[in-house]
């Protein structure tokens, strides 16, 4: 979809560009999509002028003439013409090779930012050597999250970091359950008892909730549903994947 910059406000993702929230900046360099172009600095200046609240992380050429890739706010990929009169929000697909060039860029950004994930706000479970890592955004009332937990049960030699990510539009009581589990002295035991047995702990003393910070992270990473598995190479696997597919993805395939 191509839109004039004057009509960006209604777009849900682009509305994030106007927010003054703390930004998760992905500072590692990424490869340009094409060869060097003298227009890149000019386009960056124009984008900065027309989107003053956005942080411009990079401008790159694309395989198409007069179309440029712009990375903003560390994790959003947009496309503009050389005069920045029009903007495209969506995926660029290489039909011949059946690859999403947009997803390739996002994966490289996520890989660079993997170490920035707030794992101190996660429920940590170490199995066996714990040598491998999985990060999972999970909603305690999401049926697919419960299914994923069952799929992961046989997995060994892994450290699983669960980030509580309730989606109130779908599960109105999920935030309360998330806070209740987080505030337990043994969070992992409380999480396992709920996901395995549907047994919630009794009310505990209040504590500082991590849900708002986790929600900001999830939004910047493009997590719009649960469960969402984040792999160390930056790929995201949305849904209750079978264990065999998760193992295959962890091995880099």
Short mmCIF file of C-alpha atoms in Angstrom, two decimals:
data_model
loop_
_atom_site.label_atom_id
_atom_site.label_comp_id
_atom_site.label_asym_id
_atom_site.label_seq_id
_atom_site.Cartn_x
_atom_site.Cartn_y
_atom_site.Cartn_z
CA UNK A 1 0.00 0.00 0.00
CA UNK A 2 1.35 3.45 -0.97
CA UNK A 3 0.25 6.51 0.99
CA UNK A 4 1.11 10.18 1.11
CA UNK A 5 3.04 11.17 4.22
CA UNK A 6 0.19 13.50 5.14
CA UNK A 7 -2.08 10.49 5.77
CA UNK A 8 0.21 8.48 8.04
CA UNK A 9 -1.55 9.23 11.32
CA UNK A 10 -4.27 6.54 11.06
CA UNK A 11 -1.79 3.75 10.44
CA UNK A 12 -1.27 1.67 13.54
CA UNK A 13 2.41 0.88 13.14
CA UNK A 14 3.39 4.31 11.92
CA UNK A 15 1.67 5.87 14.91
CA UNK A 16 4.55 4.47 16.94
CA UNK A 17 6.84 6.93 15.18
CA UNK A 18 5.12 9.84 16.92
CA UNK A 19 5.41 8.43 20.43
CA UNK A 20 8.01 9.84 22.75
CA UNK A 21 8.63 6.52 24.49
CA UNK A 22 12.18 5.41 25.24
CA UNK A 23 13.50 3.78 22.09
CA UNK A 24 15.19 0.41 21.84
CA UNK A 25 18.02 1.38 19.49
CA UNK A 26 19.66 -1.36 17.53
CA UNK A 27 23.10 0.06 16.93
CA UNK A 28 24.92 -2.79 15.22
CA UNK A 29 25.58 -2.10 11.52
CA UNK A 30 23.50 -3.84 8.90
CA UNK A 31 24.36 -4.42 5.26
CA UNK A 32 22.96 -2.17 2.60
CA UNK A 33 20.33 -3.73 0.37
CA UNK A 34 22.14 -2.63 -2.78
CA UNK A 35 25.08 -0.62 -4.09
CA UNK A 36 26.06 2.83 -2.85
CA UNK A 37 23.83 5.71 -3.94
CA UNK A 38 24.56 9.45 -3.73
CA UNK A 39 20.94 10.12 -2.76
CA UNK A 40 21.11 8.31 0.59
CA UNK A 41 22.16 11.31 2.68
CA UNK A 42 19.61 13.52 0.94
CA UNK A 43 16.83 11.01 1.60
CA UNK A 44 17.84 10.69 5.25
CA UNK A 45 17.61 14.47 5.60
CA UNK A 46 14.17 14.55 3.97
CA UNK A 47 12.86 11.72 6.15
CA UNK A 48 14.17 13.50 9.25
CA UNK A 49 12.41 16.68 8.21
CA UNK A 50 9.10 14.98 7.48
CA UNK A 51 9.19 12.54 10.42
CA UNK A 52 10.95 14.62 13.09
CA UNK A 53 10.13 12.33 16.01
CA UNK A 54 11.49 9.22 14.34
CA UNK A 55 15.04 8.00 14.92
CA UNK A 56 16.54 7.24 11.52
CA UNK A 57 18.88 4.26 11.87
CA UNK A 58 19.76 3.90 8.21
CA UNK A 59 18.79 4.46 4.59
CA UNK A 60 19.62 1.86 1.93
CA UNK A 61 19.06 1.16 -1.73
CA UNK A 62 16.74 -1.62 -2.87
CA UNK A 63 16.68 -3.74 -6.03
CA UNK A 64 14.06 -1.34 -7.43
CA UNK A 65 15.06 2.01 -8.97
CA UNK A 66 13.87 5.10 -7.11
CA UNK A 67 12.78 3.07 -4.07
CA UNK A 68 14.75 3.22 -0.82
CA UNK A 69 14.63 1.30 2.42
CA UNK A 70 14.52 3.30 5.66
CA UNK A 71 15.03 1.76 9.10
CA UNK A 72 13.42 3.88 11.82
CA UNK A 73 13.24 3.55 15.60
CA UNK A 74 15.55 0.57 15.43
CA UNK A 75 12.99 -2.00 14.36
CA UNK A 76 10.64 -0.59 11.70
CA UNK A 77 11.36 -0.96 7.97
CA UNK A 78 9.73 1.46 5.55
CA UNK A 79 10.18 2.30 1.86
CA UNK A 80 10.19 5.76 0.28
CA UNK A 81 10.70 7.35 -3.11
CA UNK A 82 13.70 9.60 -3.75
CA UNK A 83 11.77 12.77 -2.85
CA UNK A 84 10.07 11.19 0.18
CA UNK A 85 6.66 12.20 -1.13
CA UNK A 86 5.33 8.68 -0.77
CA UNK A 87 5.89 5.91 1.73
CA UNK A 88 5.24 2.19 1.50
CA UNK A 89 4.56 0.13 4.59
CA UNK A 90 4.69 -3.61 4.05
CA UNK A 91 6.90 -6.46 2.88
CA UNK A 92 9.13 -6.42 -0.15
CA UNK A 93 9.22 -9.92 -1.61
CA UNK A 94 11.88 -11.29 -3.93
CA UNK A 95 9.55 -13.47 -5.99
CA UNK A 96 12.32 -15.25 -7.87
CA UNK A 97 14.05 -16.44 -4.70
CA UNK A 98 10.84 -16.61 -2.63
CA UNK A 99 12.35 -14.46 0.13
CA UNK A 100 11.07 -11.47 2.08
CA UNK A 101 13.73 -8.77 1.89
CA UNK A 102 11.91 -6.92 4.67
CA UNK A 103 12.02 -9.92 6.99
CA UNK A 104 15.71 -10.40 6.24
CA UNK A 105 16.37 -6.84 7.41
CA UNK A 106 14.22 -7.26 10.52
CA UNK A 107 15.96 -10.52 11.39
CA UNK A 108 19.38 -8.85 11.16
CA UNK A 109 18.14 -6.05 13.44
CA UNK A 110 16.75 -8.50 15.98
CA UNK A 111 19.94 -10.54 15.96
CA UNK A 112 21.92 -7.40 16.73
CA UNK A 113 19.54 -6.58 19.60
CA UNK A 114 19.15 -10.10 21.03
CA UNK A 115 21.49 -9.33 23.92
CA UNK A 116 19.33 -6.28 24.75
CA UNK A 117 16.24 -8.36 25.58
CA UNK A 118 15.21 -7.77 29.22
CA UNK A 119 15.92 -11.29 30.41
CA UNK A 120 16.05 -10.04 34.00
CA UNK A 121 12.27 -9.66 33.63
CA UNK A 122 11.80 -13.24 32.43
CA UNK A 123 10.91 -16.44 34.24
CA UNK A 124 14.06 -18.53 33.80
CA UNK A 125 14.05 -22.31 33.49
CA UNK A 126 17.32 -24.22 33.05
CA UNK A 127 17.18 -27.78 31.76
CA UNK A 128 20.24 -30.02 31.62
CA UNK A 129 23.30 -28.02 30.61
CA UNK A 130 21.15 -25.02 29.68
CA UNK A 131 23.56 -24.39 26.82
CA UNK A 132 20.96 -23.33 24.28
CA UNK A 133 18.54 -20.44 24.79
CA UNK A 134 14.95 -19.74 23.87
CA UNK A 135 13.02 -16.57 24.64
CA UNK A 136 9.24 -16.94 24.65
CA UNK A 137 6.62 -14.20 24.86
CA UNK A 138 3.69 -15.91 26.54
CA UNK A 139 0.18 -15.09 27.77
CA UNK A 140 -1.01 -17.25 30.70
CA UNK A 141 -4.55 -17.43 29.28
CA UNK A 142 -3.51 -18.16 25.70
CA UNK A 143 -4.46 -21.75 24.72
CA UNK A 144 -1.67 -21.91 22.14
CA UNK A 145 0.82 -20.89 24.84
CA UNK A 146 -0.36 -23.86 26.91
CA UNK A 147 0.09 -26.08 23.87
CA UNK A 148 3.63 -24.77 23.31
CA UNK A 149 4.51 -25.53 26.94
CA UNK A 150 3.47 -29.13 26.37
CA UNK A 151 5.46 -29.28 23.12
CA UNK A 152 8.57 -28.03 24.91
CA UNK A 153 8.38 -30.46 27.83
CA UNK A 154 10.76 -33.09 26.35
CA UNK A 155 13.36 -30.46 25.42
CA UNK A 156 16.70 -30.70 27.23
CA UNK A 157 19.97 -28.75 27.49
CA UNK A 158 18.18 -25.45 27.09
CA UNK A 159 17.49 -22.31 29.08
CA UNK A 160 13.98 -20.99 28.49
CA UNK A 161 13.24 -17.36 29.28
CA UNK A 162 9.50 -16.68 29.49
CA UNK A 163 8.45 -13.05 29.16
CA UNK A 164 4.91 -12.55 30.44
CA UNK A 165 3.02 -10.86 27.61
CA UNK A 166 -0.72 -10.77 28.37
CA UNK A 167 -3.00 -9.54 25.60
CA UNK A 168 -5.95 -7.91 27.40
CA UNK A 169 -8.04 -7.54 24.24
CA UNK A 170 -8.22 -11.33 24.04
CA UNK A 171 -7.73 -12.35 27.67
CA UNK A 172 -9.00 -9.73 30.14
CA UNK A 173 -7.74 -11.61 33.22
CA UNK A 174 -4.28 -12.46 31.85
CA UNK A 175 -2.54 -9.39 33.29
CA UNK A 176 -3.80 -10.18 36.79
CA UNK A 177 -2.61 -13.77 36.49
CA UNK A 178 0.76 -12.62 35.13
CA UNK A 179 1.33 -10.27 38.07
CA UNK A 180 0.20 -12.91 40.56
CA UNK A 181 2.68 -15.44 39.15
CA UNK A 182 5.50 -12.90 38.93
CA UNK A 183 5.08 -11.84 42.57
CA UNK A 184 5.57 -15.36 43.93
CA UNK A 185 8.81 -16.24 45.76
CA UNK A 186 9.31 -19.09 43.27
CA UNK A 187 8.11 -17.70 39.96
CA UNK A 188 9.10 -20.73 37.94
CA UNK A 189 7.16 -23.10 40.20
CA UNK A 190 4.12 -20.81 40.03
CA UNK A 191 4.35 -20.63 36.23
CA UNK A 192 4.73 -24.37 35.84
CA UNK A 193 1.84 -25.08 38.22
CA UNK A 194 -0.44 -22.78 36.22
CA UNK A 195 0.60 -23.96 32.77
CA UNK A 196 0.64 -27.65 33.71
CA UNK A 197 -2.19 -27.87 36.24
CA UNK A 198 -4.24 -24.65 35.81
CA UNK A 199 -3.58 -23.97 39.50
CA UNK A 200 -2.99 -20.36 40.49
CA UNK A 201 -1.14 -19.42 43.67
CA UNK A 202 -2.90 -17.64 46.48
CA UNK A 203 -2.64 -13.88 46.45
CA UNK A 204 0.84 -12.66 47.32
CA UNK A 205 2.22 -9.36 48.53
CA UNK A 206 2.36 -6.80 45.75
CA UNK A 207 5.60 -6.31 43.85
CA UNK A 208 6.86 -4.22 40.96
CA UNK A 209 5.22 -5.50 37.79
CA UNK A 210 7.41 -5.92 34.68
CA UNK A 211 4.47 -6.06 32.27
CA UNK A 212 4.72 -2.50 30.93
CA UNK A 213 8.43 -2.83 30.13
CA UNK A 214 7.92 -6.23 28.51
CA UNK A 215 5.03 -4.84 26.46
CA UNK A 216 7.25 -2.04 25.11
CA UNK A 217 9.89 -4.59 24.12
CA UNK A 218 7.34 -6.84 22.43
CA UNK A 219 5.89 -3.96 20.44
CA UNK A 220 9.31 -2.88 19.21
CA UNK A 221 10.10 -6.45 18.20
CA UNK A 222 6.82 -6.72 16.30
CA UNK A 223 5.29 -9.33 18.61
CA UNK A 224 1.56 -9.02 17.99
CA UNK A 225 0.44 -12.42 19.25
CA UNK A 226 1.37 -15.25 21.57
CA UNK A 227 3.22 -17.46 21.85
CA UNK A 228 6.20 -15.97 20.05
CA UNK A 229 9.57 -17.71 20.18
CA UNK A 230 12.63 -15.54 19.65
CA UNK A 231 15.72 -17.39 18.41
CA UNK A 232 19.28 -16.17 19.03
CA UNK A 233 19.73 -15.47 15.32
CA UNK A 234 16.88 -12.95 15.40
CA UNK A 235 14.16 -15.06 13.85
CA UNK A 236 10.71 -15.10 15.44
CA UNK A 237 8.54 -18.21 15.38
CA UNK A 238 4.93 -17.19 16.11
CA UNK A 239 2.71 -20.00 17.34
CA UNK A 240 2.79 -23.37 19.06
CA UNK A 241 5.41 -25.03 16.86
CA UNK A 242 6.12 -28.76 17.29
CA UNK A 243 9.34 -29.53 19.13
CA UNK A 244 11.00 -30.99 16.03
CA UNK A 245 10.61 -27.70 14.16
CA UNK A 246 11.92 -25.70 17.11
CA UNK A 247 14.96 -27.95 17.41
CA UNK A 248 15.58 -27.59 13.70
CA UNK A 249 15.35 -23.80 13.90
CA UNK A 250 17.70 -23.69 16.90
CA UNK A 251 20.28 -25.60 14.89
CA UNK A 252 20.21 -22.81 12.32
CA UNK A 253 18.11 -24.51 9.67
#
